[in-house]
Amino acid sequence: MRTPALVTLVIYGWRFVVALVRTIWRHPVATSAPTALGFIWYQYGWPLAASLFGVVVLSLLFWVFIDRPSFARLVGWRLLAWWRLMSVYRRHWQSVMDVSGLGKRVHGRSYLPRLARVQCDGWADRITVHMLRGQAVKDWSDRIDNLAHGFGTTSCRVALIKGGRLLLIFPRRDPLASPIPALPVPDEPTIGPVEIGKQEDGQPLRLKVHGTHILIAGATGAGKGSFLWDTIRGLLPAMRAGLVEIWALDPKLMELSFGRALFQGRYAADPADCADLLDEAVSVMQKRAARFAGLQRSHVPTIEDPFVLVLVDEVAFLTAYQPDRQLRPRISAALATLTTQGRAVGVGVMAALQDPRKEVMNIRNLFPDKIALRLDESEQVDMVLGDGARDRGALADRISPVPELGAGVAYMRLETSPEPIRVRAAYVSDADIRAMVAQFGEAA
């Protein structure tokens, strides 16, 4: 049955009007500026229009030189978002959806997810998408490579905003490509989130250590020591004030031994000494729990009851690879006790390891906060960060093995946020550690 030409013209005319109104509503500046210039040109001639255009351009340039951040926030990123929307995403949307399998064809009719909004900032494009009815987040997370290459970026991440609505993040550049020098030691004692590096969006990376446990996994040379030493560095003033104690277990004798003078004698390298130190931490925890029972439910650090952070550099050597069959269950039991009962009374554990398999570290699920540096296999990403983390963009197996590019780069998944974030810890050199020991060794 043929559709009358008049009906076809009415339908296309209606679609044009709707698209025009939607464009004006979403991009009022981008549409009103050329419309106003065209009206002035038509009404008063091109010289006045050109003069006004020049004044506007000079004013914007002056604004850029005077206050670049406010210009970028109010004008620059909006213009870039409009340009990226028109030149990249809307232009290639249908072809990418069809090729990747996210667009559907039912009874001869095509259905496409709707591109709702594009936002830009200093490092990435953020695309809000309305999924088709019946689609799941996994349908999109399984196709992050298709989406990234389809829109000309190196990676893509998928996050759920609410039912039926997704956020796609396409990085345009990598703010974490260069190593970060050691951060200054804080002026005031603090046990709050410790600044240890930078997030991918340029914001400071602050790691919560009090009231949680942290598992750090990464291959050899991935930069696990950066997270350990940055944490120590951020807690030095609190250690000097008596509000924090760091107990160090260093079975490799290569990482934490360099600053053993900072640990007030709470340092162990021999497996038997490590077991004794863990048992002592369990004893401290249990005595506090007995005193706090019925009085308080959370720990507030004081000189009498400081926050105790147990650092374990290579925990797998003390558990899975320990040849002494009597020490192995003893150490595993102590770690399990600390990670299940310690944070409420101010005893935390930060453990680092290379191999995150369950048979190597069978209590990894007892660590609320997890950090994955460069890993050897894609399956290991979900072992560390939880099921589905890699599908949502935590590509820890693709971090560069070149130290200048990838050392200290990691994906972090916190207890308070299920979405993994990409971060880089600052590099604490041997000279920085010597300076820490010289300044805080005796006082700490």
CSV table of C-alpha atoms in Angstrom, one decimal:
chain,number,residue,atom,x,y,z
A,1,MET,CA,0.0,0.0,0.0
A,2,ARG,CA,1.5,3.3,-1.1
A,3,THR,CA,1.7,6.2,1.3
A,4,PRO,CA,0.3,9.5,-0.3
A,5,ALA,CA,3.0,12.0,-1.0
A,6,LEU,CA,1.2,14.6,1.2
A,7,VAL,CA,1.4,12.4,4.2
A,8,THR,CA,5.1,11.7,3.6
A,9,LEU,CA,5.8,15.5,3.3
A,10,VAL,CA,3.9,16.2,6.6
A,11,ILE,CA,5.9,13.5,8.4
A,12,TYR,CA,9.2,14.7,7.3
A,13,GLY,CA,8.2,18.3,7.9
A,14,TRP,CA,7.2,17.4,11.5
A,15,ARG,CA,10.5,15.6,12.1
A,16,PHE,CA,12.4,18.6,10.8
A,17,VAL,CA,10.5,21.0,13.2
A,18,VAL,CA,11.1,18.7,16.1
A,19,ALA,CA,14.8,18.3,15.3
A,20,LEU,CA,15.1,22.1,15.0
A,21,VAL,CA,13.4,22.8,18.3
A,22,ARG,CA,15.5,20.1,20.0
A,23,THR,CA,18.7,21.6,18.6
A,24,ILE,CA,17.8,25.1,19.7
A,25,TRP,CA,16.9,23.9,23.2
A,26,ARG,CA,20.0,21.9,23.7
A,27,HIS,CA,22.5,24.3,22.1
A,28,PRO,CA,21.1,27.8,22.6
A,29,VAL,CA,24.4,29.6,22.3
A,30,ALA,CA,25.6,27.7,19.2
A,31,THR,CA,22.3,28.4,17.4
A,32,SER,CA,21.5,32.0,18.6
A,33,ALA,CA,25.0,33.4,17.8
A,34,PRO,CA,25.0,32.8,14.0
A,35,THR,CA,21.3,33.6,13.8
A,36,ALA,CA,21.9,37.0,15.4
A,37,LEU,CA,24.9,37.7,13.1
A,38,GLY,CA,22.9,36.7,10.1
A,39,PHE,CA,20.0,39.0,11.1
A,40,ILE,CA,22.4,42.0,11.7
A,41,TRP,CA,24.0,41.3,8.3
A,42,TYR,CA,20.7,41.2,6.5
A,43,GLN,CA,19.3,44.3,8.4
A,44,TYR,CA,22.3,46.6,8.6
A,45,GLY,CA,24.9,45.2,6.3
A,46,TRP,CA,28.1,43.1,6.6
A,47,PRO,CA,30.4,45.8,8.1
A,48,LEU,CA,28.5,46.0,11.3
A,49,ALA,CA,28.2,42.2,11.5
A,50,ALA,CA,31.9,41.8,10.9
A,51,SER,CA,32.7,44.5,13.6
A,52,LEU,CA,30.5,42.8,16.2
A,53,PHE,CA,32.0,39.4,15.3
A,54,GLY,CA,35.5,40.8,15.8
A,55,VAL,CA,34.5,42.4,19.2
A,56,VAL,CA,33.1,39.1,20.4
A,57,VAL,CA,36.2,37.2,19.3
A,58,LEU,CA,38.6,39.7,21.0
A,59,SER,CA,36.5,39.6,24.2
A,60,LEU,CA,36.7,35.8,24.3
A,61,LEU,CA,40.5,35.9,23.7
A,62,PHE,CA,40.8,38.5,26.5
A,63,TRP,CA,38.7,36.2,28.8
A,64,VAL,CA,41.0,33.3,28.0
A,65,PHE,CA,44.1,35.2,29.0
A,66,ILE,CA,42.6,36.7,32.1
A,67,ASP,CA,40.7,33.6,33.5
A,68,ARG,CA,41.3,30.4,31.5
A,69,PRO,CA,39.5,28.0,34.0
A,70,SER,CA,36.3,30.0,34.0
A,71,PHE,CA,36.3,30.3,30.2
A,72,ALA,CA,36.9,26.6,29.8
A,73,ARG,CA,34.1,25.8,32.3
A,74,LEU,CA,31.5,28.2,30.9
A,75,VAL,CA,32.4,28.3,27.2
A,76,GLY,CA,35.3,26.2,26.1
A,77,TRP,CA,34.2,22.7,27.1
A,78,ARG,CA,30.6,23.4,25.9
A,79,LEU,CA,31.9,24.4,22.5
A,80,LEU,CA,34.1,21.3,22.4
A,81,ALA,CA,31.2,19.1,23.4
A,82,TRP,CA,29.1,20.5,20.6
A,83,TRP,CA,31.9,20.0,18.1
A,84,ARG,CA,32.5,16.4,19.2
A,85,LEU,CA,28.8,15.7,19.1
A,86,MET,CA,28.4,16.9,15.5
A,87,SER,CA,31.7,15.8,14.1
A,88,VAL,CA,32.3,12.4,15.8
A,89,TYR,CA,29.4,10.9,17.8
A,90,ARG,CA,26.3,11.9,15.8
A,91,ARG,CA,28.1,11.5,12.6
A,92,HIS,CA,29.2,7.9,13.3
A,93,TRP,CA,26.5,6.8,15.7
A,94,GLN,CA,24.3,4.7,13.5
A,95,SER,CA,27.2,2.9,11.8
A,96,VAL,CA,29.0,2.1,15.1
A,97,MET,CA,25.7,0.9,16.7
A,98,ASP,CA,25.0,-1.4,13.7
A,99,VAL,CA,28.4,-2.9,13.4
A,100,SER,CA,28.8,-3.4,17.1
A,101,GLY,CA,25.4,-5.1,17.3
A,102,LEU,CA,23.9,-2.6,19.7
A,103,GLY,CA,21.4,-1.4,17.2
A,104,LYS,CA,18.5,-3.8,16.4
A,105,ARG,CA,16.3,-4.5,13.4
A,106,VAL,CA,12.9,-5.9,14.2
A,107,HIS,CA,10.3,-6.7,11.4
A,108,GLY,CA,12.2,-4.5,9.0
A,109,ARG,CA,12.4,-1.5,11.3
A,110,SER,CA,15.7,-0.2,12.8
A,111,TYR,CA,16.0,0.6,16.5
A,112,LEU,CA,19.0,2.6,17.8
A,113,PRO,CA,20.0,3.6,21.3
A,114,ARG,CA,19.5,7.3,21.7
A,115,LEU,CA,22.4,9.6,22.1
A,116,ALA,CA,21.2,12.0,24.8
A,117,ARG,CA,24.1,14.2,25.8
A,118,VAL,CA,27.8,14.9,25.3
A,119,GLN,CA,29.9,16.6,28.0
A,120,CYS,CA,33.6,17.3,27.8
A,121,ASP,CA,36.3,18.1,30.3
A,122,GLY,CA,40.1,18.3,30.3
A,123,TRP,CA,40.7,14.6,29.6
A,124,ALA,CA,37.5,12.8,28.4
A,125,ASP,CA,34.2,12.9,26.6
A,126,ARG,CA,31.2,11.7,28.7
A,127,ILE,CA,28.3,10.4,26.6
A,128,THR,CA,24.8,9.8,28.1
A,129,VAL,CA,23.0,7.1,26.3
A,130,HIS,CA,19.4,5.8,26.5
A,131,MET,CA,19.5,2.0,26.0
A,132,LEU,CA,17.0,0.2,24.0
A,133,ARG,CA,14.3,-1.5,26.0
A,134,GLY,CA,15.4,-5.0,26.8
A,135,GLN,CA,19.1,-4.2,26.7
A,136,ALA,CA,21.4,-4.8,29.7
A,137,VAL,CA,24.6,-3.1,30.8
A,138,LYS,CA,26.5,-6.2,29.9
A,139,ASP,CA,25.5,-5.8,26.3
A,140,TRP,CA,27.5,-2.6,26.3
A,141,SER,CA,30.4,-3.6,28.6
A,142,ASP,CA,31.0,-6.6,26.3
A,143,ARG,CA,31.6,-4.2,23.4
A,144,ILE,CA,33.9,-1.5,24.9
A,145,ASP,CA,36.6,-2.3,22.3
A,146,ASN,CA,34.1,-1.8,19.5
A,147,LEU,CA,32.9,1.5,20.9
A,148,ALA,CA,36.4,2.8,21.5
A,149,HIS,CA,37.7,2.0,18.1
A,150,GLY,CA,34.5,3.0,16.4
A,151,PHE,CA,34.8,6.6,17.8
A,152,GLY,CA,38.5,6.8,17.5
A,153,THR,CA,39.7,6.6,21.1
A,154,THR,CA,42.0,4.2,22.9
A,155,SER,CA,39.5,2.9,25.5
A,156,CYS,CA,35.9,3.1,26.7
A,157,ARG,CA,34.3,2.7,30.1
A,158,VAL,CA,30.7,2.0,30.9
A,159,ALA,CA,28.9,3.1,34.0
A,160,LEU,CA,25.2,2.8,34.9
A,161,ILE,CA,23.5,6.1,35.7
A,162,LYS,CA,20.1,4.7,36.4
A,163,GLY,CA,17.7,2.2,34.9
A,164,GLY,CA,17.9,2.4,31.1
A,165,ARG,CA,20.6,5.2,31.1
A,166,LEU,CA,24.3,4.7,30.7
A,167,LEU,CA,27.4,6.9,30.8
A,168,LEU,CA,30.1,6.1,28.3
A,169,ILE,CA,33.5,7.7,29.0
A,170,PHE,CA,36.0,8.1,26.1
A,171,PRO,CA,39.4,9.5,27.2
A,172,ARG,CA,40.9,12.0,24.7
A,173,ARG,CA,44.3,12.1,26.5
A,174,ASP,CA,46.1,10.4,29.4
A,175,PRO,CA,46.8,12.8,32.4
A,176,LEU,CA,48.7,9.9,34.0
A,177,ALA,CA,51.2,9.3,31.3
A,178,SER,CA,54.1,11.0,33.2
A,179,PRO,CA,55.5,9.9,36.6
A,180,ILE,CA,54.4,11.9,39.6
A,181,PRO,CA,57.2,13.0,42.0
A,182,ALA,CA,56.8,12.4,45.7
A,183,LEU,CA,54.2,14.6,47.3
A,184,PRO,CA,55.1,16.9,50.2
A,185,VAL,CA,54.8,15.5,53.7
A,186,PRO,CA,51.6,16.9,55.2
A,187,ASP,CA,52.1,19.8,57.7
A,188,GLU,CA,49.4,18.6,60.1
A,189,PRO,CA,48.9,15.1,61.5
A,190,THR,CA,46.0,13.3,59.8
A,191,ILE,CA,44.6,9.8,59.5
A,192,GLY,CA,41.9,10.9,57.1
A,193,PRO,CA,42.2,10.1,53.5
A,194,VAL,CA,45.9,10.4,52.6
A,195,GLU,CA,46.9,12.1,49.4
A,196,ILE,CA,49.1,9.6,47.5
A,197,GLY,CA,48.8,10.6,43.8
A,198,LYS,CA,46.4,11.7,41.1
A,199,GLN,CA,43.2,10.4,39.6
A,200,GLU,CA,42.7,10.2,35.8
A,201,ASP,CA,40.4,13.3,35.9
A,202,GLY,CA,43.2,15.3,37.4
A,203,GLN,CA,41.8,15.4,41.0
A,204,PRO,CA,44.1,14.4,43.9
A,205,LEU,CA,44.0,10.7,44.8
A,206,ARG,CA,43.2,10.4,48.5
A,207,LEU,CA,43.3,6.9,50.0
A,208,LYS,CA,41.3,6.0,53.0
A,209,VAL,CA,43.3,3.9,55.4
A,210,HIS,CA,41.5,4.2,58.8
A,211,GLY,CA,38.4,2.1,59.0
A,212,THR,CA,39.2,-0.2,56.1
A,213,HIS,CA,41.6,-2.8,54.7
A,214,ILE,CA,43.4,-2.5,51.4
A,215,LEU,CA,44.6,-5.2,49.0
A,216,ILE,CA,47.2,-4.2,46.4
A,217,ALA,CA,47.9,-6.6,43.5
A,218,GLY,CA,50.4,-6.1,40.7
A,219,ALA,CA,53.1,-7.9,38.7
A,220,THR,CA,56.8,-7.4,39.4
A,221,GLY,CA,57.8,-3.8,38.7
A,222,ALA,CA,54.2,-2.6,38.5
A,223,GLY,CA,54.7,-0.1,41.4
A,224,LYS,CA,53.2,-1.7,44.5
A,225,GLY,CA,55.9,0.0,46.6
A,226,SER,CA,54.6,3.4,45.5
A,227,PHE,CA,51.3,2.9,47.3
A,228,LEU,CA,53.0,1.6,50.4
A,229,TRP,CA,55.5,4.4,50.7
A,230,ASP,CA,53.0,7.1,49.7
A,231,THR,CA,50.8,5.9,52.5
A,232,ILE,CA,53.7,5.9,55.0
A,233,ARG,CA,54.7,9.4,53.8
A,234,GLY,CA,51.2,10.8,54.3
A,235,LEU,CA,51.0,9.4,57.9
A,236,LEU,CA,54.4,10.5,59.1
A,237,PRO,CA,53.1,13.6,61.0
A,238,ALA,CA,50.4,11.5,62.7
A,239,MET,CA,53.1,8.9,63.6
A,240,ARG,CA,55.2,11.6,65.2
A,241,ALA,CA,52.1,12.9,67.1
A,242,GLY,CA,51.5,9.4,68.5
A,243,LEU,CA,48.1,8.9,66.7
A,244,VAL,CA,49.3,6.3,64.2
A,245,GLU,CA,51.6,3.2,64.4
A,246,ILE,CA,52.8,1.4,61.3
A,247,TRP,CA,53.8,-2.3,61.8
A,248,ALA,CA,55.8,-3.5,58.8
A,249,LEU,CA,56.1,-7.1,57.6
A,250,ASP,CA,58.8,-7.3,54.9
A,251,PRO,CA,59.5,-11.0,54.0
A,252,LYS,CA,61.4,-10.0,50.9
A,253,LEU,CA,63.8,-7.7,52.8
A,254,MET,CA,63.9,-5.3,49.9
A,255,GLU,CA,61.1,-2.8,50.2
A,256,LEU,CA,60.2,-1.7,53.7
A,257,SER,CA,63.6,-2.4,55.2
A,258,PHE,CA,64.9,0.8,53.6
A,259,GLY,CA,62.9,2.8,56.1
A,260,ARG,CA,62.7,0.4,59.1
A,261,ALA,CA,63.8,3.3,61.5
A,262,LEU,CA,60.3,4.8,60.9
A,263,PHE,CA,58.5,1.8,62.4
A,264,GLN,CA,59.5,2.2,66.1
A,265,GLY,CA,60.7,-1.4,66.3
A,266,ARG,CA,57.5,-2.8,64.8
A,267,TYR,CA,59.3,-4.4,61.9
A,268,ALA,CA,59.7,-8.1,60.9
A,269,ALA,CA,61.3,-9.9,58.0
A,270,ASP,CA,61.8,-13.4,59.2
A,271,PRO,CA,58.6,-15.5,58.8
A,272,ALA,CA,58.5,-16.5,62.5
A,273,ASP,CA,58.9,-12.8,63.5
A,274,CYS,CA,56.2,-11.9,61.1
A,275,ALA,CA,53.9,-14.4,62.7
A,276,ASP,CA,54.7,-13.1,66.2
A,277,LEU,CA,54.0,-9.5,65.0
A,278,LEU,CA,50.7,-10.5,63.6
A,279,ASP,CA,49.7,-12.3,66.7
A,280,GLU,CA,50.6,-9.2,68.7
A,281,ALA,CA,48.4,-7.1,66.4
A,282,VAL,CA,45.5,-9.6,67.0
A,283,SER,CA,46.1,-9.3,70.8
A,284,VAL,CA,45.9,-5.5,70.6
A,285,MET,CA,42.7,-5.7,68.6
A,286,GLN,CA,41.1,-8.1,71.0
A,287,LYS,CA,42.0,-6.1,74.1
A,288,ARG,CA,40.6,-3.0,72.5
A,289,ALA,CA,37.4,-4.8,71.5
A,290,ALA,CA,37.0,-5.9,75.1
A,291,ARG,CA,37.4,-2.3,76.4
A,292,PHE,CA,35.2,-0.7,73.7
A,293,ALA,CA,32.3,-3.3,74.1
A,294,GLY,CA,29.2,-1.4,75.1
A,295,LEU,CA,30.9,2.0,75.0
A,296,GLN,CA,31.7,2.8,71.3
A,297,ARG,CA,31.2,1.2,67.9
A,298,SER,CA,33.9,3.0,66.0
A,299,HIS,CA,37.5,3.9,66.7
A,300,VAL,CA,38.8,7.5,67.3
A,301,PRO,CA,42.6,7.6,67.3
A,302,THR,CA,44.2,8.8,70.5
A,303,ILE,CA,47.7,8.6,72.0
A,304,GLU,CA,46.4,5.8,74.3
A,305,ASP,CA,44.7,4.0,71.4
A,306,PRO,CA,46.5,4.9,68.1
A,307,PHE,CA,45.5,3.7,64.7
A,308,VAL,CA,47.6,0.6,63.9
A,309,LEU,CA,48.2,0.0,60.2
A,310,VAL,CA,49.8,-3.4,59.4
A,311,LEU,CA,51.8,-3.3,56.2
A,312,VAL,CA,52.6,-6.6,54.5
A,313,ASP,CA,54.8,-6.2,51.4
A,314,GLU,CA,54.5,-9.7,49.9
A,315,VAL,CA,51.7,-11.5,51.7
A,316,ALA,CA,51.7,-14.6,49.4
A,317,PHE,CA,55.2,-15.5,50.7
A,318,LEU,CA,53.8,-15.7,54.2
A,319,THR,CA,50.7,-17.6,53.3
A,320,ALA,CA,50.8,-19.7,50.1
A,321,TYR,CA,54.5,-20.0,49.6
A,322,GLN,CA,55.6,-20.4,53.2
A,323,PRO,CA,57.5,-23.7,53.5
A,324,ASP,CA,57.0,-24.0,57.3
A,325,ARG,CA,53.7,-25.8,57.6
A,326,GLN,CA,53.2,-24.6,61.2
A,327,LEU,CA,53.6,-20.9,60.4
A,328,ARG,CA,51.4,-20.9,57.3
A,329,PRO,CA,48.0,-21.5,59.0
A,330,ARG,CA,49.1,-19.4,61.9
A,331,ILE,CA,49.8,-16.4,59.7
A,332,SER,CA,46.7,-17.0,57.6
A,333,ALA,CA,44.5,-17.2,60.7
A,334,ALA,CA,45.9,-13.9,62.1
A,335,LEU,CA,45.4,-12.1,58.8
A,336,ALA,CA,41.8,-13.4,58.6
A,337,THR,CA,41.1,-12.3,62.2
A,338,LEU,CA,42.5,-8.8,61.6
A,339,THR,CA,40.6,-8.3,58.3
A,340,THR,CA,37.3,-9.5,59.8
A,341,GLN,CA,37.4,-7.7,63.2
A,342,GLY,CA,40.1,-5.1,63.1
A,343,ARG,CA,38.8,-2.0,61.4
A,344,ALA,CA,36.1,-1.2,64.0
A,345,VAL,CA,38.8,-0.9,66.7
A,346,GLY,CA,41.4,0.9,64.7
A,347,VAL,CA,43.6,-1.9,63.3
A,348,GLY,CA,43.9,-1.9,59.5
A,349,VAL,CA,45.7,-4.1,57.0
A,350,MET,CA,47.4,-3.1,53.8
A,351,ALA,CA,48.7,-6.1,51.9
A,352,ALA,CA,50.5,-6.3,48.6
A,353,LEU,CA,51.0,-9.4,46.4
A,354,GLN,CA,51.8,-10.4,42.9
A,355,ASP,CA,49.5,-13.4,42.2
A,356,PRO,CA,45.8,-12.8,43.1
A,357,ARG,CA,44.6,-16.3,42.6
A,358,LYS,CA,42.3,-17.8,45.3
A,359,GLU,CA,44.7,-20.6,46.1
A,360,VAL,CA,47.4,-17.9,46.7
A,361,MET,CA,45.3,-15.4,48.6
A,362,ASN,CA,42.1,-17.1,49.9
A,363,ILE,CA,41.0,-14.1,52.0
A,364,ARG,CA,41.1,-11.4,49.3
A,365,ASN,CA,37.4,-10.9,49.6
A,366,LEU,CA,37.9,-9.7,53.2
A,367,PHE,CA,39.6,-6.5,51.9
A,368,PRO,CA,36.9,-3.8,51.2
A,369,ASP,CA,39.2,-1.7,49.1
A,370,LYS,CA,41.2,-3.2,46.2
A,371,ILE,CA,43.9,-1.8,43.9
A,372,ALA,CA,45.0,-3.5,40.7
A,373,LEU,CA,48.2,-2.4,39.1
A,374,ARG,CA,49.6,-4.0,36.0
A,375,LEU,CA,48.5,-7.7,35.9
A,376,ASP,CA,49.7,-10.5,33.6
A,377,GLU,CA,46.3,-11.9,32.6
A,378,SER,CA,42.9,-10.4,31.9
A,379,GLU,CA,41.2,-12.9,34.2
A,380,GLN,CA,43.2,-11.5,37.2
A,381,VAL,CA,41.5,-8.2,36.9
A,382,ASP,CA,38.2,-9.6,38.1
A,383,MET,CA,40.0,-11.7,40.7
A,384,VAL,CA,41.2,-8.5,42.3
A,385,LEU,CA,38.5,-5.9,41.6
A,386,GLY,CA,35.5,-8.2,41.5
A,387,ASP,CA,33.3,-9.7,38.8
A,388,GLY,CA,32.7,-7.5,35.8
A,389,ALA,CA,35.3,-4.9,36.6
A,390,ARG,CA,37.3,-5.5,33.4
A,391,ASP,CA,34.1,-5.3,31.3
A,392,ARG,CA,33.4,-1.9,32.7
A,393,GLY,CA,36.8,-0.6,31.6
A,394,ALA,CA,39.4,-1.6,34.3
A,395,LEU,CA,42.0,-2.8,31.8
A,396,ALA,CA,44.8,-3.5,34.3
A,397,ASP,CA,46.2,-6.2,32.0
A,398,ARG,CA,46.9,-3.5,29.4
A,399,ILE,CA,48.9,-1.1,31.6
A,400,SER,CA,52.3,-0.4,30.0
A,401,PRO,CA,55.2,-2.5,31.3
A,402,VAL,CA,57.5,0.5,30.6
A,403,PRO,CA,58.2,2.0,34.1
A,404,GLU,CA,58.0,5.6,32.9
A,405,LEU,CA,54.6,5.0,31.5
A,406,GLY,CA,53.0,2.3,33.7
A,407,ALA,CA,54.7,2.1,37.1
A,408,GLY,CA,52.2,3.2,39.8
A,409,VAL,CA,49.3,3.3,37.4
A,410,ALA,CA,46.4,1.2,38.7
A,411,TYR,CA,42.6,0.7,38.8
A,412,MET,CA,41.0,1.2,42.2
A,413,ARG,CA,37.7,-0.1,43.4
A,414,LEU,CA,36.5,1.2,46.8
A,415,GLU,CA,33.9,-0.1,49.1
A,416,THR,CA,31.9,3.0,48.7
A,417,SER,CA,32.0,3.0,44.9
A,418,PRO,CA,31.6,-0.1,42.8
A,419,GLU,CA,32.9,1.6,39.7
A,420,PRO,CA,36.7,1.2,39.2
A,421,ILE,CA,38.7,4.4,38.8
A,422,ARG,CA,42.1,4.8,37.1
A,423,VAL,CA,44.8,6.4,39.3
A,424,ARG,CA,48.6,6.8,39.5
A,425,ALA,CA,50.5,6.9,42.8
A,426,ALA,CA,53.4,9.3,43.2
A,427,TYR,CA,56.9,7.8,43.0
A,428,VAL,CA,58.9,7.9,46.3
A,429,SER,CA,62.6,7.6,45.4
A,430,ASP,CA,65.4,6.2,47.6
A,431,ALA,CA,66.5,9.8,48.3
A,432,ASP,CA,62.9,10.6,49.5
A,433,ILE,CA,63.0,7.7,51.8
A,434,ARG,CA,66.4,8.7,53.2
A,435,ALA,CA,65.0,12.2,53.9
A,436,MET,CA,62.0,10.7,55.6
A,437,VAL,CA,64.2,8.6,57.9
A,438,ALA,CA,66.5,11.5,58.6
A,439,GLN,CA,63.6,13.8,59.6
A,440,PHE,CA,61.1,11.4,61.3
A,441,GLY,CA,63.2,8.3,62.2
A,442,GLU,CA,64.0,9.2,65.8
A,443,ALA,CA,60.8,11.1,66.5
A,444,ALA,CA,58.6,8.4,64.9
